[in-house]
Short mmCIF file of C-alpha atoms in Angstrom, two decimals:
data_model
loop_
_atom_site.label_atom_id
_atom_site.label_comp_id
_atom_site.label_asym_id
_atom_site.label_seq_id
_atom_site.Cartn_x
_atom_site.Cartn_y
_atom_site.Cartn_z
CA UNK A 588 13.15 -34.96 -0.73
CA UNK A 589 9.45 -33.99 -1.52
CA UNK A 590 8.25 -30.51 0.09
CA UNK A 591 7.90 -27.30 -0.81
CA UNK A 592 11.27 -25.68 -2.83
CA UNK A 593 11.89 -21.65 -2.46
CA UNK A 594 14.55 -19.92 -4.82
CA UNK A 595 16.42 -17.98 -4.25
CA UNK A 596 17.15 -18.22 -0.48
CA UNK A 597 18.66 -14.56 -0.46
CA UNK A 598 18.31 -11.86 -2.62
CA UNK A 599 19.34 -8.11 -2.54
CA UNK A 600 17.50 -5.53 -4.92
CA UNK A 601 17.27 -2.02 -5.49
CA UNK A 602 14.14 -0.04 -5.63
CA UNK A 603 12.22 -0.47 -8.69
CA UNK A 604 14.01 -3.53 -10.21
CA UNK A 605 11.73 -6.45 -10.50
CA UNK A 606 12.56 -9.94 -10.00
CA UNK A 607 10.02 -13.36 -9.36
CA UNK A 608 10.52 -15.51 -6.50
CA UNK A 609 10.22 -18.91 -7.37
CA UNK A 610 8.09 -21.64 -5.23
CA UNK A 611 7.68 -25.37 -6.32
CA UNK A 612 6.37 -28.24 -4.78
CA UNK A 613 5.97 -32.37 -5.64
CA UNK A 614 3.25 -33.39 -3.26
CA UNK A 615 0.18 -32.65 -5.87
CA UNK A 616 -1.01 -30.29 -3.58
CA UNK A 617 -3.88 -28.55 -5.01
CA UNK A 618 -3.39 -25.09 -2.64
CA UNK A 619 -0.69 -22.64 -2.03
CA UNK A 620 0.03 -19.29 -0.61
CA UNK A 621 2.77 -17.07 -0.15
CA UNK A 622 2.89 -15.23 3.08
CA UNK A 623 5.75 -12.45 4.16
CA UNK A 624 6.61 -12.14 7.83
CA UNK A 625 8.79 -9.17 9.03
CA UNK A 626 11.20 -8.84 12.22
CA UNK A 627 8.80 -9.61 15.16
CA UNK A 628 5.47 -10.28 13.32
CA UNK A 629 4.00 -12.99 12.63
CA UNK A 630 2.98 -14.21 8.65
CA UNK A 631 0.80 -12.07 6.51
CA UNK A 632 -1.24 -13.52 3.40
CA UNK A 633 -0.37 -11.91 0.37
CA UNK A 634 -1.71 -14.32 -2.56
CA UNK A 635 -2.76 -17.73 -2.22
CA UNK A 636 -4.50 -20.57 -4.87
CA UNK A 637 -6.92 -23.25 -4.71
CA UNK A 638 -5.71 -25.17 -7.84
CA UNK A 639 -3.91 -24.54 -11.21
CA UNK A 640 -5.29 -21.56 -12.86
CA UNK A 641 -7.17 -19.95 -9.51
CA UNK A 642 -5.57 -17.59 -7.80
CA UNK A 643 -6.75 -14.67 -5.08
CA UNK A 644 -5.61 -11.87 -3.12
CA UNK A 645 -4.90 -12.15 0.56
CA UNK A 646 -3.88 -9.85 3.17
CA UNK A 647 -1.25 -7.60 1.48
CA UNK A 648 -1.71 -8.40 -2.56
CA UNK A 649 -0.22 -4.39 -3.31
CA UNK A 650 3.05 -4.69 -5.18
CA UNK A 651 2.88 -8.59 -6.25
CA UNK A 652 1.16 -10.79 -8.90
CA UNK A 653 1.26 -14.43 -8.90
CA UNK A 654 0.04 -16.34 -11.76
CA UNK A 655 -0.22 -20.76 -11.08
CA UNK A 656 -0.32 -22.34 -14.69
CA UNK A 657 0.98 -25.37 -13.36
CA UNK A 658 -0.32 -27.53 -9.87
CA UNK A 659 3.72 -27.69 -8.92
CA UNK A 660 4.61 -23.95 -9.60
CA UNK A 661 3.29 -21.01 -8.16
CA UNK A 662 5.50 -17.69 -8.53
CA UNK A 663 5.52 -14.58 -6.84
CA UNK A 664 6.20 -11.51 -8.70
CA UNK A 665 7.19 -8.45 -7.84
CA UNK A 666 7.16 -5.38 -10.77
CA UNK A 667 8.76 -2.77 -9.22
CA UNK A 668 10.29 -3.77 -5.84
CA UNK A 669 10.49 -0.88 -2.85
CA UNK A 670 12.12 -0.81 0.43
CA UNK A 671 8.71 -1.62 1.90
CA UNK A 672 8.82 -5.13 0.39
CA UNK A 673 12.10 -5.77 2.30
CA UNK A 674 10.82 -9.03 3.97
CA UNK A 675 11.22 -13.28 4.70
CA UNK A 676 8.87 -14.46 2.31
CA UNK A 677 7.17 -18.17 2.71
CA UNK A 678 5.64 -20.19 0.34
CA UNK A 679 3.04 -23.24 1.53
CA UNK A 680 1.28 -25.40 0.36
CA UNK A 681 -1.57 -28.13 1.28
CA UNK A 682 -4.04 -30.69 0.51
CA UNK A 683 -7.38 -31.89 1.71
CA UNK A 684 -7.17 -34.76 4.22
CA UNK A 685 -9.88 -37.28 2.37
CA UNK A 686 -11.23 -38.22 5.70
CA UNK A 687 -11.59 -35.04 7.96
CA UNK A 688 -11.47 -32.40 5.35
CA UNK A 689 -9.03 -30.02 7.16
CA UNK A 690 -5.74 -28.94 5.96
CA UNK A 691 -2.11 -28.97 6.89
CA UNK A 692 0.36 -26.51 5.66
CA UNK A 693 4.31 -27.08 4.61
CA UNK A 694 6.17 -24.62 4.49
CA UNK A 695 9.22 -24.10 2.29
CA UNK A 696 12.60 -22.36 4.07
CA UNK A 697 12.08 -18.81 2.84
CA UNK A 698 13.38 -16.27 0.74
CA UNK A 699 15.11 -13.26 2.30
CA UNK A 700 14.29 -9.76 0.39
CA UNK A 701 16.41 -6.95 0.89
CA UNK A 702 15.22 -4.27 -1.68
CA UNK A 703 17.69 -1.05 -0.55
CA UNK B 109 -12.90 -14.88 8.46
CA UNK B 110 -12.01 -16.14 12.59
CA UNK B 111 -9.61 -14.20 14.26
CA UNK B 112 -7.52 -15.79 16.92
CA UNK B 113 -5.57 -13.71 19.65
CA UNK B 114 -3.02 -15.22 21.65
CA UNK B 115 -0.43 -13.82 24.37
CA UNK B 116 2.39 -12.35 22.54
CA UNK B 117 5.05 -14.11 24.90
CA UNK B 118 5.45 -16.14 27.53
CA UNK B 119 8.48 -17.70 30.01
CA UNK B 120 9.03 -21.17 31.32
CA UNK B 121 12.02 -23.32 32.62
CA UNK B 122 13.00 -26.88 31.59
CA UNK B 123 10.74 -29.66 32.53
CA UNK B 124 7.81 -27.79 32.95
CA UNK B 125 4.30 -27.91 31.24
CA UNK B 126 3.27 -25.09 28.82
CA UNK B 127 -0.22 -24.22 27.81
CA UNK B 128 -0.57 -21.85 25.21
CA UNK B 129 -4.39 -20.37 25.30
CA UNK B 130 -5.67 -18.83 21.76
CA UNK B 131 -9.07 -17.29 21.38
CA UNK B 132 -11.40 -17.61 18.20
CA UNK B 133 -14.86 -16.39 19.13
CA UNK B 134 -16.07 -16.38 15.91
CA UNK B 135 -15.13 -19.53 15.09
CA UNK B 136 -16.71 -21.13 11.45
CA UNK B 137 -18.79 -24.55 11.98
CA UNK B 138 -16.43 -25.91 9.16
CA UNK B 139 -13.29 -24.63 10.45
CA UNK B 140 -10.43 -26.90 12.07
CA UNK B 141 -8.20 -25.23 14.59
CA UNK B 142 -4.33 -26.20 13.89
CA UNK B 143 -1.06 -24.73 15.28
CA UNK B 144 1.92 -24.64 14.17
CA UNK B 145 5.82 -23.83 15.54
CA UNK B 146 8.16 -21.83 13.65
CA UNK B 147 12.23 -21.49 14.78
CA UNK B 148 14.26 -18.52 14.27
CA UNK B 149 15.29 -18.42 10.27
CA UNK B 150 12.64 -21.32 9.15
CA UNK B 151 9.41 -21.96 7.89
CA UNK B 152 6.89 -22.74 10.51
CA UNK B 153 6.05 -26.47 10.43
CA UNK B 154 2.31 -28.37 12.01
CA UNK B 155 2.67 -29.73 15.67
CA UNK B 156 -1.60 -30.92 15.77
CA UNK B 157 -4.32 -29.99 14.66
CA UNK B 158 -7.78 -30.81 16.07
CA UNK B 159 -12.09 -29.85 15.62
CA UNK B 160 -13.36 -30.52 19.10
CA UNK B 161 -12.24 -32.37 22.07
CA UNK B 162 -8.94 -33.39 23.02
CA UNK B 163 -6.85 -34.56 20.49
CA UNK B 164 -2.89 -35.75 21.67
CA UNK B 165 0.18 -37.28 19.48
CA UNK B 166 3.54 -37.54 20.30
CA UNK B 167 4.73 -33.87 20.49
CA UNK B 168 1.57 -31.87 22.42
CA UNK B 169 -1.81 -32.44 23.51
CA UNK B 170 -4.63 -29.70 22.38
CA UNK B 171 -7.52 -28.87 24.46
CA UNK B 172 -10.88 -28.13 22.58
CA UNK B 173 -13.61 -26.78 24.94
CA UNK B 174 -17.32 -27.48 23.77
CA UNK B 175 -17.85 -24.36 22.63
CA UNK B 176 -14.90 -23.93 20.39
CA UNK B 177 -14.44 -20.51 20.94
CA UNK B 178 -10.78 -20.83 21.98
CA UNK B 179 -8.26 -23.86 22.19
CA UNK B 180 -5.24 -24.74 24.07
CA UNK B 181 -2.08 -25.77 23.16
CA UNK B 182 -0.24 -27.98 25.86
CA UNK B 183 3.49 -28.84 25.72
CA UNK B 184 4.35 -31.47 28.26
CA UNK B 185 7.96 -31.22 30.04
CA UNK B 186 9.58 -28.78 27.61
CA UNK B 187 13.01 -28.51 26.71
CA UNK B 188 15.45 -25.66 25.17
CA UNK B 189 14.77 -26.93 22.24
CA UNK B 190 10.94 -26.34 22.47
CA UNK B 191 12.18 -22.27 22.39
CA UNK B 192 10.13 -21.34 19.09
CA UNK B 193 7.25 -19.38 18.22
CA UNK B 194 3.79 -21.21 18.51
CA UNK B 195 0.37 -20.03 16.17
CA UNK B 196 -2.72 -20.67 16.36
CA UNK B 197 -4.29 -20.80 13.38
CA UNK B 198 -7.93 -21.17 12.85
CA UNK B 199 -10.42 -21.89 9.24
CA UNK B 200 -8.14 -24.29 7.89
CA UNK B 201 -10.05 -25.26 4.94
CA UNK B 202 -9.39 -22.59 2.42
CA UNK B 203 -11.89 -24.44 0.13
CA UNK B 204 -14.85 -22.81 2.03
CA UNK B 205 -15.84 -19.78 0.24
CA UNK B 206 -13.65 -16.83 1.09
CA UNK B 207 -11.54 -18.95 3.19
CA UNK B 208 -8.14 -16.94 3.41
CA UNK B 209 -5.61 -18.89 5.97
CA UNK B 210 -4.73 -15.74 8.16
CA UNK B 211 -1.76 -16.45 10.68
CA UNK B 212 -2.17 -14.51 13.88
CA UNK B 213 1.08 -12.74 15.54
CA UNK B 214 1.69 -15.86 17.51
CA UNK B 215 2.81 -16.73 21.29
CA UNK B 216 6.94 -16.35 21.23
CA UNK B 217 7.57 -18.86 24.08
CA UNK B 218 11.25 -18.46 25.80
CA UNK B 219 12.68 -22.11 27.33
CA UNK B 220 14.86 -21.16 30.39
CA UNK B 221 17.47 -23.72 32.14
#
């Protein structure tokens, strides 16, 4: 089924491992973001990128790099993971409509972080 | 970048309509206003999306007014099932220059029998 693929769904950590979650999508979207949301809030840009090779901080970049060398792939990284980063992380992606211009975001399902 | 502001929660019963109010006062001349619903445990996922008006499909109606500083989401007859958490989410094009897709804290609506 075409959409937007997170892996894994779950994963535990402990602080200061690193590990890369992985985000892929088959709709030749040119832009995707990651966003984290924590119990009761609601989504907060970290990184996002505006085609293959682009990519920019959003709300909350400190702790994760993302690299895109690819339009399906876009990973999030995080180097040395701390109980802060304990999170539901999204990945999205979208594509100019060719007749209004706007945008509509898909989400994938979401990758629960536990980093004890 | 447009802020929006919504209420942080609000209760209804089965059958009833819902309007959801979210204000962007400094809404962008480019910028679409679009919300989406998100269940418990799940990505959030587009109910409609409109730039000024009234625009309606099959799951909600949204109210534009001329100025475009806020919108309104309307949910006709809802159901149990309509129980989610609603944003508003304004500056859709993130090809504009600086444009960052920020999600506000969103309206958690409650369904009641």
């Amino acid at each position: 089924n075409a959409g937007v693929t997170q892996t894994p769904k779950f994963q535990v950590l402990k602080t200061g491992q690193s590990m890369t979650l992985q985000c892929a999508q088959d709709m030749n979207h040119e832009y995707m973001s990651w966003y984290r949301q924590d119990p009761g809030m609601g989504l907060r840009l970290i990184h996002y990128s505006v085609g293959a090779g682009i990519t920019d901080q959003g709300e909350v970049p400190n702790g994760y790099n993302v690299s895109r060398s690819t339009t399906e792939d876009f990973p999030l990284r995080l180097l040395s993971a701390a109980p802060s980063q304990t999170s539901v992380y999204f990945c999205a992606s979208s594509t100019r409509d060719p007749h209004s211009g706007a945008n509509v975001l898909t989400f994938g399902a979401g990758s629960r972080l536990t980093v004890l | 970048l447009a802020k929006t502001t919504q209420p942080i929660s609000m209760d209804s019963y089965e059958g009833q309509e819902v309007n959801i109010t979210c204000s962007h006062n400094n809404i962008a001349t480019n910028d679409y206003i679009t919300w989406y619903q998100q269940f418990p445990s799940q990505g959030p996922r587009f109910i409609i999306q409109g730039y000024k008006t009234k625009v309606t499909n099959e799951v909600a109606s949204l109210f534009i007014p001329a100025d475009r500083k806020s919108s309104t989401l309307s949910l006709p007859r809802v159901s149990l099932s309509d129980t989610a958490v609603y944003y508003c989410l304004v500056g859709d094009n993130p090809y504009n220059q600086g444009g960052k897709l920020i999600f506000g804290q969103g309206t958690e609506l409650s369904v009641k029998p």
